[in-house]
Coordinates of C-alpha atoms and ligand atoms in Angstrom, one line a residue:
X186 CA 0.0 -0.1 0.1
X187 CA 1.0 3.7 0.0
X188 CA 2.6 4.5 -3.3
X189 CA 6.1 6.1 -3.8
X190 CA 8.5 8.2 -6.3
X191 CA 11.1 9.9 -6.5
X192 CA 13.0 12.4 -9.7
X193 CA 15.7 13.7 -10.3
X194 CA 16.8 15.2 -13.3
X195 CA 16.1 18.6 -16.3
X196 CA 12.9 18.5 -15.8
X197 CA 10.1 20.5 -13.3
X198 CA 10.0 17.8 -10.2
X199 CA 7.2 19.4 -8.5
X200 CA 5.1 18.1 -11.6
X201 CA 6.8 14.9 -12.3
X202 CA 6.2 14.1 -8.4
X203 CA 2.8 15.5 -8.9
X204 CA 1.7 13.6 -12.0
X205 CA 3.6 10.4 -10.9
X206 CA 1.3 10.7 -7.3
X207 CA -1.5 11.1 -9.7
X208 CA -1.4 6.9 -11.2
X209 CA 0.3 5.8 -8.1
X210 CA -3.0 7.4 -6.0
X211 CA -4.8 3.5 -6.5
X212 CA -2.1 1.9 -3.8
X213 CA -3.8 4.7 -1.1
X214 CA -5.8 7.7 -1.2
X215 CA -5.5 8.7 3.0
X216 CA -3.3 11.8 2.3
X217 CA -0.3 12.6 0.0
X218 CA 2.9 14.8 -0.3
X219 CA 6.1 16.1 -2.0
X220 CA 9.4 16.9 -1.0
X221 CA 11.3 19.4 -3.3
X222 CA 15.0 19.8 -3.5
X223 CA 15.0 23.5 -5.0
X224 CA 17.2 25.1 -7.2
X225 CA 18.7 26.9 -3.7
X226 CA 19.4 23.0 -1.9
X227 CA 17.0 23.9 0.0
X228 CA 14.2 21.2 1.2
X229 CA 9.7 22.7 1.0
X230 CA 7.4 19.9 2.0
X231 CA 3.5 20.1 0.7
X232 CA 1.3 17.6 3.0
X233 CA -2.6 17.1 2.4
X234 CA -4.9 14.8 3.8
X235 CA -7.3 13.3 0.8
X236 CA -6.7 13.2 -2.3
X237 CA -3.7 14.3 -4.6
X238 CA -6.0 17.2 -6.5
X239 CA -6.3 18.3 -2.9
X240 CA -2.2 18.1 -2.5
X241 CA -1.8 19.7 -6.3
X242 CA -4.5 22.7 -5.4
X243 CA -2.3 23.2 -2.3
X244 CA 0.8 23.3 -3.8
X245 CA 0.0 25.8 -6.4
X246 CA -2.1 28.2 -3.1
X247 CA 1.6 28.0 -2.0
X248 CA 3.3 28.2 -5.5
X249 CA 5.2 25.4 -5.0
X250 CA 8.9 26.3 -5.7
X251 CA 11.0 25.1 -8.5
X252 CA 12.8 22.4 -7.8
X253 CA 14.9 19.3 -10.3
X254 CA 14.8 17.0 -7.4
X255 CA 12.0 15.5 -5.4
X256 CA 10.0 12.9 -3.2
X257 CA 6.2 12.3 -3.4
X258 CA 3.9 9.9 -1.1
X259 CA 0.3 9.0 -1.7
X260 CA -0.8 6.8 1.8
X261 CA -2.7 4.1 3.1
X262 CA -3.0 5.2 6.7
X263 CA -1.5 2.3 8.7
X264 CA -0.2 3.7 12.3
X265 CA -1.5 6.6 13.2
X266 CA -4.6 8.9 11.8
X267 CA -5.2 10.4 8.3
X268 CA -3.9 13.9 9.5
X269 CA -1.5 16.2 7.4
X270 CA 1.4 15.8 10.3
X271 CA 1.3 11.6 9.6
X272 CA 1.4 12.5 6.1
X273 CA 4.7 12.2 4.1
X274 CA 7.5 13.2 3.3
X275 CA 8.7 13.4 7.0
X276 CA 11.7 15.2 7.7
X277 CA 13.8 14.9 10.7
X278 CA 17.2 17.2 10.8
X279 CA 19.2 16.3 7.6
X280 CA 16.7 13.6 6.2
X281 CA 13.9 14.2 4.3
X282 CA 12.2 10.1 3.7
X283 CA 8.8 8.8 2.1
X284 CA 7.6 4.8 3.4
X285 CA 5.6 2.1 1.8
X286 CA 5.4 -1.3 4.4
X287 CA 4.9 -0.9 8.3
X288 CA 8.7 -0.9 10.6
X289 CA 7.2 -3.2 13.2
X290 CA 10.2 -2.9 16.0
X291 CA 9.5 1.1 15.9
X292 CA 8.4 1.1 19.5
X293 CA 11.9 -0.2 20.4
X294 CA 13.9 2.2 18.4
X295 CA 11.6 5.1 19.9
X296 CA 12.9 4.1 23.5
X297 CA 16.5 2.8 22.3
X298 CA 17.4 6.6 20.2
X299 CA 15.5 8.3 23.2
X300 CA 12.9 9.9 20.7
X301 CA 9.8 10.2 22.9
X302 CA 8.9 13.9 22.7
X303 CA 10.9 14.7 19.3
X304 CA 8.2 12.9 17.2
X305 CA 5.8 15.4 15.1
X306 CA 3.9 12.2 14.1
X307 CA 2.6 9.1 15.4
X308 CA 3.9 7.1 12.3
X309 CA 6.6 4.5 12.1
X310 CA 7.9 5.9 9.3
X311 CA 8.8 9.0 11.1
X312 CA 10.5 7.3 13.9
X313 CA 12.8 5.7 10.8
X314 CA 13.6 9.2 9.6
X315 CA 14.7 10.3 12.9
X316 CA 16.9 7.5 13.7
X317 CA 18.6 8.0 10.1
X318 CA 19.4 11.0 10.6
X319 CA 20.9 10.4 14.2
X320 CA 23.3 7.8 12.5
X321 CA 24.0 9.7 9.6
X322 CA 27.8 10.4 9.3
X323 CA 28.0 11.7 5.9
X324 CA 28.2 9.0 4.3
X325 CA 24.6 7.8 3.2
X326 CA 25.0 3.9 2.4
X327 CA 26.4 3.2 5.5
X328 CA 24.1 5.0 7.5
X329 CA 21.0 3.2 4.7
X330 CA 23.1 -0.1 5.8
X331 CA 23.1 0.7 9.5
X332 CA 19.1 1.6 9.7
X333 CA 18.5 -1.5 7.3
X334 CA 20.0 -4.1 10.1
X335 CA 18.0 -1.8 13.0
X336 CA 14.2 -2.1 11.1
X337 CA 12.5 -4.8 11.5
X338 CA 9.1 -5.0 9.5
X339 CA 8.6 -4.2 5.3
X340 CA 9.9 -1.3 3.7
X341 CA 10.1 0.6 0.3
X342 CA 11.9 3.9 1.6
X343 CA 13.2 7.2 -0.8
X344 CA 15.6 9.4 0.8
X345 CA 17.3 13.0 0.2
X346 CA 20.1 14.3 2.1
X347 CA 20.7 17.3 2.6
X348 CA 24.2 18.0 2.3
X349 CA 23.3 15.6 -1.2
X350 CA 21.4 18.1 -3.1
X351 CA 19.8 16.1 -6.1
X352 CA 20.6 12.6 -5.1
X353 CA 17.7 10.9 -4.1
X354 CA 18.3 6.9 -2.6
X355 CA 16.2 3.9 -2.0
X356 CA 15.9 0.9 -0.5
X357 CA 13.5 -2.1 0.3
X358 CA 12.9 -5.0 1.9
X359 CA 9.5 -7.0 0.9
X360 CA 7.8 -3.4 -0.1
X361 CA 8.2 -3.2 -3.6
X362 CA 10.4 -0.7 -6.1
X363 CA 10.9 -0.3 -9.6
X364 CA 13.8 2.3 -11.0
X365 CA 14.9 3.7 -14.1
X366 CA 17.5 6.1 -15.8
X367 CA 15.8 7.8 -18.6
X368 CA 16.4 11.1 -21.4
X369 CA 14.1 12.7 -18.9
X370 CA 16.6 11.8 -15.7
X371 CA 15.9 9.5 -12.7
X372 CA 12.6 7.9 -11.4
X373 CA 12.7 5.4 -8.3
X374 CA 9.0 4.4 -8.2
X375 CA 6.7 1.7 -6.0
X376 CA 4.9 0.7 -9.4
X377 CA 5.4 1.2 -13.3
X378 CA 2.8 3.1 -13.7
X379 CA 4.3 6.5 -12.5
X380 CA 7.7 5.2 -15.0
X381 CA 5.7 4.7 -17.9
X382 CA 5.5 8.3 -19.1
X383 CA 9.1 8.5 -19.8
X384 CA 10.1 5.3 -20.5
X385 CA 9.5 1.3 -21.3
X386 CA 13.0 0.2 -19.4
X387 CA 13.0 -0.5 -16.2
X388 CA 15.1 -2.8 -13.2
X389 CA 13.1 -3.7 -9.9
X390 CA 15.2 -2.5 -7.5
X391 CA 16.7 -5.9 -5.6
X392 CA 16.0 -6.9 -1.7
X393 CA 18.5 -5.3 0.8
X394 CA 20.4 -3.4 -2.3
X395 CA 20.1 0.5 -2.3
X396 CA 19.9 2.4 -5.2
X397 CA 21.5 5.8 -5.5
X398 CA 19.7 8.2 -8.1
X399 CA 22.1 11.4 -9.7
X400 CA 20.0 13.1 -12.5
X401 CA 21.9 11.4 -15.4
X402 CA 22.5 7.9 -13.4
X403 CA 20.9 5.2 -11.5
X404 CA 23.5 2.9 -9.3
X405 CA 22.8 -0.4 -7.1
X406 CA 24.8 -1.3 -4.0
X407 CA 25.5 -4.3 -2.4
X408 CA 25.0 -4.1 1.0
X409 CA 27.9 -6.1 1.6
X410 CA 31.1 -4.9 2.7
X411 CA 32.6 -1.5 0.6
X412 CA 29.3 -1.5 -1.7
X413 CA 30.5 -3.3 -4.9
X414 CA 28.1 -1.5 -7.4
X415 CA 26.1 -4.4 -9.1
X416 CA 24.2 -4.0 -12.3
X417 CA 20.9 -5.1 -12.5
X418 CA 19.0 -6.9 -14.6
X419 CA 17.0 -4.5 -16.9
X420 CA 13.4 -5.3 -17.8
X421 CA 10.6 -4.0 -20.7
X422 CA 7.1 -3.2 -20.0
X423 CA 4.7 -4.5 -22.2
X424 CA 1.7 -1.9 -21.8
X425 CA 2.0 1.8 -22.7
X426 CA 0.2 5.2 -21.1
X427 CA -3.2 4.0 -23.2
X428 CA -3.5 1.1 -21.1
X429 CA -3.4 3.2 -17.9
X430 CA -5.8 5.7 -18.7
X431 CA -9.7 5.8 -18.6
X432 CA -9.6 6.6 -22.3
X433 CA -13.3 8.5 -22.5
X434 CA -14.9 5.8 -20.0
X435 CA -16.5 7.2 -16.9
X436 CA -14.2 5.3 -14.4
X437 CA -11.0 2.5 -14.8
X438 CA -13.1 -0.5 -13.3
X439 CA -16.0 0.2 -16.2
X440 CA -12.6 0.5 -19.1
X441 CA -11.6 -3.2 -17.6
X442 CA -14.3 -4.7 -17.3
X443 CA -14.8 -4.1 -21.0
X444 CA -11.3 -4.7 -21.2
X445 CA -11.8 -8.5 -20.6
X446 CA -12.4 -10.0 -23.6
X447 CA -9.2 -8.9 -25.0
X448 CA -6.8 -9.4 -21.8
X449 CA -9.2 -13.8 -21.8
X450 CA -6.9 -13.5 -25.8
X451 CA -4.2 -12.0 -24.7
X452 CA -3.7 -14.9 -21.8
X453 CA -5.0 -18.0 -23.7
X454 CA -3.8 -17.5 -27.7
X455 CA -0.2 -17.4 -27.0
X456 CA -0.4 -20.8 -24.8
X457 CA -2.4 -22.7 -26.9
X458 CA 0.0 -25.6 -29.6
X459 CA -1.5 -27.6 -31.8
X460 CA -5.0 -27.3 -29.7
X461 CA -3.6 -28.0 -26.4
X462 CA -2.4 -25.5 -23.3
X463 CA 1.2 -25.3 -23.6
X464 CA 3.9 -23.8 -21.0
X465 CA 7.0 -24.6 -22.8
X466 CA 7.7 -20.7 -23.6
X467 CA 6.7 -19.9 -19.7
X468 CA 9.4 -22.8 -18.8
X469 CA 6.7 -24.7 -16.8
X470 CA 7.4 -28.8 -17.6
X471 CA 4.8 -31.3 -17.5
X472 CA 6.5 -32.5 -14.6
X473 CA 5.3 -29.7 -12.0
X474 CA 1.9 -31.4 -13.0
X475 CA 2.1 -34.9 -12.8
X476 CA 4.5 -35.4 -9.8
X477 CA 2.2 -34.1 -7.5
X478 CA -0.6 -35.7 -5.5
X479 CA -2.1 -32.6 -4.1
X480 CA -2.9 -29.2 -4.9
X481 CA -2.9 -26.2 -2.6
X482 CA -4.5 -22.5 -4.3
X483 CA -3.6 -20.1 -2.0
X484 CA -4.7 -16.1 -2.4
X485 CA -6.7 -13.1 -1.2
X486 CA -9.4 -11.3 -1.9
X487 CA -10.7 -11.8 -5.5
X488 CA -8.0 -13.8 -6.1
X489 CA -8.6 -16.6 -3.9
X490 CA -12.3 -16.5 -5.5
X491 CA -10.5 -17.7 -8.2
X492 CA -9.2 -20.5 -6.7
X493 CA -12.7 -21.7 -5.4
X494 CA -13.4 -21.9 -8.9
X495 CA -10.3 -23.8 -9.8
X496 CA -11.1 -26.4 -7.2
X497 CA -14.7 -26.7 -8.8
X498 CA -12.9 -27.8 -11.7
X499 CA -10.0 -29.0 -11.0
X500 CA -11.2 -31.8 -8.4
X501 CA -13.9 -34.2 -10.4
X502 CA -11.4 -34.6 -13.3
X503 CA -8.1 -35.1 -11.5
X504 CA -9.0 -36.7 -8.2
X505 CA -6.8 -35.3 -6.5
X506 CA -7.6 -32.8 -3.2
X507 CA -7.1 -29.6 -4.1
X508 CA -7.1 -27.1 -1.4
X509 CA -8.2 -23.2 -1.3
X510 CA -7.1 -21.4 1.6
X511 CA -6.8 -17.6 2.5
X512 CA -3.2 -16.8 2.2
X513 CA -3.5 -14.6 5.6
X514 CA -4.4 -18.0 7.2
X515 CA -1.9 -20.4 5.6
X516 CA 1.1 -18.2 6.4
X517 CA -0.2 -18.8 10.5
X518 CA -1.3 -22.4 9.6
X519 CA 1.3 -25.5 10.0
X520 CA -0.3 -26.8 6.6
X521 CA 0.1 -30.1 5.4
X522 CA 1.8 -29.2 2.4
X523 CA 4.9 -32.1 1.4
X524 CA 7.5 -32.6 -1.9
X525 CA 4.2 -33.5 -3.2
X526 CA 2.1 -31.0 -2.7
X527 CA 1.5 -28.0 -5.8
X528 CA 0.9 -24.6 -4.3
X529 CA -0.4 -22.7 -6.7
X530 CA -0.5 -18.8 -5.6
X531 CA -2.7 -16.1 -7.1
X532 CA -1.9 -12.3 -7.0
X533 CA -2.9 -10.0 -9.4
X534 CA -0.1 -7.6 -8.1
X535 CA 2.8 -9.7 -7.3
X536 CA 3.1 -8.0 -3.7
X537 CA 0.5 -9.4 -1.6
X538 CA 2.4 -9.6 1.5
X539 CA -0.2 -12.2 2.7
X540 CA 0.3 -14.6 -0.3
X541 CA 3.8 -14.2 -0.7
X542 CA 4.8 -15.1 2.9
X543 CA 2.7 -18.4 1.9
X544 CA 4.6 -19.1 -1.5
X545 CA 7.9 -18.9 1.2
X546 CA 6.3 -21.2 3.8
X547 CA 5.5 -23.5 0.6
X548 CA 9.3 -23.3 -0.1
X549 CA 10.2 -23.8 3.0
X550 CA 7.5 -27.1 3.6
X551 CA 9.6 -28.7 0.5
X552 CA 6.6 -28.0 -2.1
X553 CA 7.3 -27.0 -5.5
X554 CA 5.8 -23.1 -6.6
X555 CA 3.4 -21.8 -9.2
X556 CA 2.5 -18.4 -9.4
X557 CA -0.2 -17.0 -11.3
X558 CA 0.4 -13.6 -11.7
X559 CA -0.2 -10.0 -13.7
X560 CA 2.9 -8.1 -12.8
X561 CA 5.7 -8.6 -14.5
X562 CA 9.3 -8.9 -12.3
X563 CA 7.1 -8.6 -9.3
X564 CA 8.2 -10.0 -5.8
X565 CA 5.5 -13.2 -5.9
X566 CA 6.7 -13.8 -10.2
X567 CA 10.3 -13.4 -8.5
X568 CA 10.2 -16.4 -6.3
X569 CA 7.9 -19.0 -7.2
X570 CA 9.6 -21.6 -8.7
X571 CA 7.2 -21.2 -11.9
X572 CA 5.5 -18.6 -12.5
X573 CA 2.6 -18.1 -15.4
X574 CA 1.8 -14.2 -16.4
X575 CA -1.5 -13.2 -17.4
X576 CA -1.6 -10.6 -19.2
X577 CA -4.5 -8.7 -18.3
X578 CA -2.5 -5.1 -18.7
X579 CA -2.0 -2.7 -15.6
X580 CA -5.4 -2.9 -13.6
X581 CA -5.6 0.5 -11.7
X582 CA -9.5 0.5 -10.3
X583 CA -9.5 -1.4 -6.5
X584 CA -12.2 -3.0 -7.3
X585 CA -10.7 -6.7 -9.6
X586 CA -12.1 -7.3 -12.8
X587 CA -10.0 -8.3 -15.5
X588 CA -7.3 -9.8 -13.3
X589 CA -10.3 -12.3 -12.1
X590 CA -11.3 -13.5 -15.5
X591 CA -7.7 -13.8 -16.8
X592 CA -6.8 -15.5 -13.5
X593 CA -9.9 -18.4 -14.5
X594 CA -8.3 -18.5 -17.7
X595 CA -4.9 -19.6 -16.7
X596 CA -6.1 -21.7 -14.2
X597 CA -8.6 -23.4 -16.5
X598 CA -5.3 -23.7 -19.1
X599 CA -3.7 -25.8 -16.2
X600 CA -6.4 -27.7 -14.9
X601 CA -6.4 -28.5 -19.0
X602 CA -2.8 -28.9 -19.3
X603 CA -2.6 -31.3 -16.1
X604 CA -5.9 -33.7 -16.7
X605 CA -4.2 -34.3 -19.7
X606 CA -0.3 -35.3 -19.4
X607 CA -2.3 -37.1 -16.0
X608 CA -3.7 -39.2 -18.6
X609 CA -7.3 -38.0 -17.1
X610 CA -8.4 -36.6 -20.1
X611 CA -7.6 -38.1 -24.1
X612 CA -6.8 -35.4 -26.4
X613 CA -10.2 -35.0 -28.3
X614 CA -11.4 -34.0 -24.4
X615 CA -7.9 -32.1 -23.6
X616 CA -8.9 -29.9 -27.3
X617 CA -12.7 -29.6 -26.3
X618 CA -12.3 -28.2 -22.6
X619 CA -9.9 -25.5 -24.5
X620 CA -12.3 -24.8 -27.5
X621 CA -15.1 -24.5 -25.1
X622 CA -12.8 -21.8 -22.8
X623 CA -11.8 -19.8 -26.2
X624 CA -15.6 -19.6 -26.1
X625 CA -16.2 -18.1 -23.1
X626 CA -15.0 -14.9 -25.0
X627 CA -17.9 -14.3 -27.0
X628 CA -19.8 -15.4 -24.3
X629 CA -18.5 -12.4 -22.0
X630 CA -18.8 -10.1 -25.0
X631 CA -22.6 -10.7 -25.2
X632 CA -22.9 -10.1 -21.5
X633 CA -21.0 -6.7 -22.3
X634 CA -24.2 -5.6 -24.7
X635 CA -26.4 -6.7 -21.4
X636 CA -25.0 -3.5 -19.9
X637 CA -27.6 -0.9 -20.0
X638 CA -29.8 -3.2 -18.8
X639 CA -28.0 -4.8 -15.8
X640 CA -27.6 -0.3 -15.0
X641 CA -31.6 -0.4 -15.0
X642 CA -32.2 -3.3 -12.5
X643 CA -29.9 -1.9 -9.6
X644 CA -32.1 1.1 -8.8
X645 CA -33.8 -1.7 -6.0
X646 CA -30.3 -2.9 -4.6
X647 CA -29.2 0.7 -4.1
X648 CA -32.3 1.2 -1.9
X649 CA -31.5 -1.4 0.1
X650 CA -28.7 -1.2 3.1
X651 CA -28.2 -5.8 2.7
X652 CA -28.3 -8.0 -0.6
X653 CA -27.9 -11.9 -0.8
X654 CA -26.0 -13.9 -3.2
X655 CA -26.7 -17.7 -3.2
X656 CA -26.0 -20.2 -5.5
X657 CA -25.0 -24.1 -5.4
X658 CA -21.5 -26.0 -6.5
X659 CA -19.7 -23.5 -9.1
X660 CA -22.5 -20.9 -8.3
X661 CA -21.3 -20.8 -5.5
X662 CA -18.1 -19.7 -5.9
X663 CA -18.8 -17.1 -8.7
X664 CA -21.5 -15.2 -5.7
X665 CA -18.7 -15.3 -3.5
X666 CA -16.7 -12.8 -5.6
X667 CA -20.6 -11.1 -6.6
X668 CA -20.6 -10.3 -3.1
X669 CA -17.2 -8.8 -2.6
X670 CA -17.2 -6.7 -5.5
X671 CA -20.9 -5.3 -4.4
X672 CA -19.7 -4.8 -0.6
X673 CA -17.1 -3.0 -1.6
X674 CA -17.7 -0.4 -3.9
X675 CA -21.5 0.3 -2.5
X676 CA -21.1 0.0 0.7
X677 CA -24.0 -2.5 0.6
X678 CA -23.8 -4.9 3.1
X679 CA -24.0 -8.3 0.6
X680 CA -22.8 -11.4 1.7
X681 CA -23.3 -14.9 -0.5
X682 CA -24.5 -18.0 0.9
X683 CA -24.6 -21.8 -0.8
X684 CA -28.2 -21.9 -1.3
X685 CA -29.1 -25.1 0.6
X686 CA -27.2 -23.5 3.6
X687 CA -29.8 -21.1 3.7
X688 CA -32.4 -22.5 6.3
X689 CA -30.0 -23.3 8.5
X690 CA -29.6 -19.9 9.9
X691 CA -29.3 -17.3 6.8
X692 CA -32.9 -17.2 6.0
X693 CA -33.7 -15.7 9.4
X694 CA -32.3 -12.5 7.3
X695 CA -34.6 -12.7 4.6
X696 CA -36.9 -9.9 4.9
X697 CA -39.5 -7.9 2.3
X698 CA -37.3 -7.1 -0.4
X699 CA -34.5 -7.8 0.9
X700 CA -32.3 -7.9 -3.0
X701 CA -31.5 -11.7 -3.3
X702 CA -29.5 -12.2 -6.2
X703 CA -29.7 -15.8 -7.3
X704 CA -27.1 -17.5 -9.5
X705 CA -28.5 -21.1 -11.0
X706 CA -25.9 -22.0 -14.3
X707 CA -25.2 -25.3 -12.7
X708 CA -27.4 -28.0 -14.4
X709 CA -27.1 -31.3 -12.2
X710 CA -28.2 -28.7 -9.0
X711 CA -30.4 -26.2 -11.2
X712 CA -33.8 -28.1 -10.0
X713 CA -32.8 -27.5 -6.0
X714 CA -31.4 -24.3 -6.6
X715 CA -34.8 -23.4 -7.7
X716 CA -36.0 -24.3 -4.7
X717 CA -34.0 -22.3 -2.5
X718 CA -35.0 -19.6 -4.5
X719 CA -38.4 -20.2 -3.8
X720 CA -38.2 -20.6 -0.7
X721 CA -36.9 -16.9 0.0
X722 CA -39.3 -15.7 -2.3
X723 CA -42.4 -17.2 -0.4
X724 CA -40.4 -14.7 2.6
X725 CA -40.6 -11.6 0.8
X726 CA -37.3 -11.7 -1.5
X727 CA -36.7 -9.7 -4.4
X728 CA -35.4 -12.0 -6.2
X729 CA -32.7 -11.5 -9.5
X730 CA -32.1 -14.3 -11.5
X731 CA -28.8 -15.2 -13.9
X732 CA -30.1 -17.9 -15.6
X733 CA -29.0 -19.5 -18.9
X734 CA -30.5 -18.5 -21.7
X735 CA -32.3 -21.7 -22.6
X736 CA -33.0 -22.1 -18.9
X737 CA -37.3 -22.3 -18.8
X738 CA -37.7 -20.1 -15.5
X739 CA -41.7 -20.1 -14.2
X740 CA -43.5 -16.7 -14.3
X741 CA -43.8 -15.7 -10.2
X742 CA -40.2 -16.9 -9.4
X743 CA -38.2 -13.7 -10.0
X744 CA -38.6 -10.2 -9.9
X745 CA -35.7 -9.4 -12.8
X746 CA -34.1 -11.7 -15.1
X747 CA -30.5 -11.8 -16.2
X748 CA -30.2 -13.9 -18.9
X749 CA -26.5 -15.3 -19.8
X750 CA -25.3 -16.8 -23.1
X751 CA -25.8 -20.9 -23.2
X752 CA -22.0 -22.1 -22.8
X753 CA -21.0 -25.3 -21.0
X754 CA -21.5 -25.9 -17.2
X755 CA -18.1 -25.0 -16.2
X756 CA -17.3 -21.9 -18.3
X757 CA -20.5 -20.0 -17.5
X758 CA -18.2 -18.0 -14.9
X759 CA -16.9 -16.0 -17.6
X760 CA -20.2 -14.2 -18.9
X761 CA -21.5 -14.3 -15.4
X762 CA -18.2 -12.6 -13.6
X763 CA -19.6 -9.5 -16.3
X764 CA -23.1 -9.1 -15.2
X765 CA -22.1 -9.1 -11.7
X766 CA -19.2 -6.8 -12.3
X767 CA -22.0 -4.5 -14.0
X768 CA -24.1 -5.4 -11.0
X769 CA -21.9 -4.0 -8.4
X770 CA -20.5 -0.9 -10.7
X771 CA -23.7 0.3 -11.8
X772 CA -24.6 0.2 -7.4
X773 CA -21.7 2.1 -6.8
X774 CA -22.4 4.9 -10.0
X775 CA -26.2 4.9 -8.4
X776 CA -25.1 5.5 -5.0
X777 CA -22.6 8.6 -6.1
X778 CA -19.6 7.3 -4.7
X779 CA -16.0 6.9 -5.5
X780 CA -15.8 3.8 -7.6
X781 CA -11.9 3.4 -8.6
X782 CA -11.5 4.0 -4.8
X783 CA -13.3 2.9 -2.7
X784 CA -13.2 4.0 1.1
X785 CA -10.3 2.2 3.4
X786 CA -8.8 0.2 0.0
X787 CA -6.2 0.2 -1.6
X788 CA -5.1 -2.2 -4.3
X789 CA -1.7 -3.3 -3.7
X790 CA -1.8 -4.6 0.2
X791 CA 2.5 -4.9 0.7
X792 CA 1.1 -5.0 4.6
X793 CA -0.4 -7.4 7.1
Ligands
LIG1092 C1 -11.3 -6.8 -4.9 C2 -9.4 -7.4 -4.7 C3 -8.9 -7.7 -3.7 C4 -7.4 -8.7 -4.1 C5 -6.8 -9.4 -2.8 C6 -5.3 -9.6 -4.0 O1 -11.8 -6.6 -5.4 O2 -9.0 -6.7 -5.6 O3 -9.5 -8.6 -3.2 O4 -8.3 -9.6 -4.9 O5 -6.1 -7.8 -2.4 O6 -4.5 -8.7 -4.7 P1 -3.5 -9.2 -6.0 O7 -4.5 -10.2 -6.5 O8 -2.9 -7.8 -6.1 O9 -2.8 -10.6 -4.8

């Protein structure tokens, strides 16, 4: 969480930092701030509660100084409330610092360095700044190394030292940082979006290394004795700035919902060879799929929901256990994982701290790990044994949409390849499965044409404080995601239940006109789900039913029916995902809320 950026070079640093922060705002939007090293080598601070637009206005009002070097931060509050004082950058003596992460031993350090009474904010980050100032004796590398040795927790820091005007130092542990030396100057940031306007070439700052940025050079130093220079591995971004702009859509979320068919094709098509899924270009050997006796899927939030779908698709075919666990639980359990376990971790950002910790734990237990990740070069991608990149392009809206679909596409391809190489699918069956997956793409396109219809039916949902999502089997797995999407951007209390479980307690909550969004696309439990819908309808629920085009629905069963294209049972998730995302989107728009940046959330969850 928290977006950070540093710039030094010939251009207007204030403009570059503020524009960069606008692009990073999805990482946190409690407050924003910049520190500029002016042409007279003075440091000026500008910080404001609220969004980057507030900070921009504030900088304009105060006629922020001309500068060619500076650092900027957009905050997702962890330690200390949302106040101007707690906003970054933090200034302590000769040090100005921004931080992404959590310093866990900040309390001990406060005592050890006798900082009580000096602290202006309630943040762990200011403690790090003050400690750094105390240990700094004119050698930034030595001071940063000493600081790193003292700190527990996670951090990405950018630091300016008063006696080093025009230079920026950065160091990270766990929290992400990327950097680049471009024709327009040197940049370091928590995310690529801040770098893309200036370059397509970048490197991931290696853990526990220091990066020094001067206007025309970026050097990386190892923390070993005498700080030897390291040449980082350069990477190239395969998307451009258009992908990170709204391009005429009112919100990123709507744009990203509409990008799904394309993102699906980009993820699937390059991995088909002779009609079958093929991961040889990804360097994934078939032996990874044949050599395991069980699978654990570990992830958080929406990514975890893709695991729930994958289990329902994989287990019946593979006939091996497929467990799905929330990463923040997995990492503190003593999971039944061994060398014969394939652990699949799923993460859009590739930086979610709990998922990363779960991956590391799985590796400690000797499991083989495969990650499904969207952000190239991210920590999870780099640390897992094998990585399958999804090609969704940048996902900017905080609520995940296209990442969900492409994670599923990747998991379905893994399921198909695995079934084939384990002898559970004949070649024909595998080809058929893959063809059905590809047919999901036009089904999603068809669903998108119903956007106006869906916009019209959310009126009832937004009048209610609660909503329930029900379904059986795969339909239950989709419902979990539908409920998450609705609650996170419309603030309507939404819960998903396995339809058959309702009568064991939850049905007590069904009252007159409460919206129940029922999904009934699974043929083998269709009549059972219909019975459950009748039960809620009989108790006054307002039923919105998602069913196939061809399903026969009695009049009076539902108040609204959303028809989804007729695809094979296992693939209905793709058009259903579009429908559920549109319901959430229009509910948020209908309530006039901040669709792309809902309250209390951030896009990349790099704290526990
Ligand atoms: C919900 C959402 C989150 C993320 C979760 C994991 O819309 O976006 O639930 O899915 O925070 O993030 P990644 O996939 O980056 O690990």
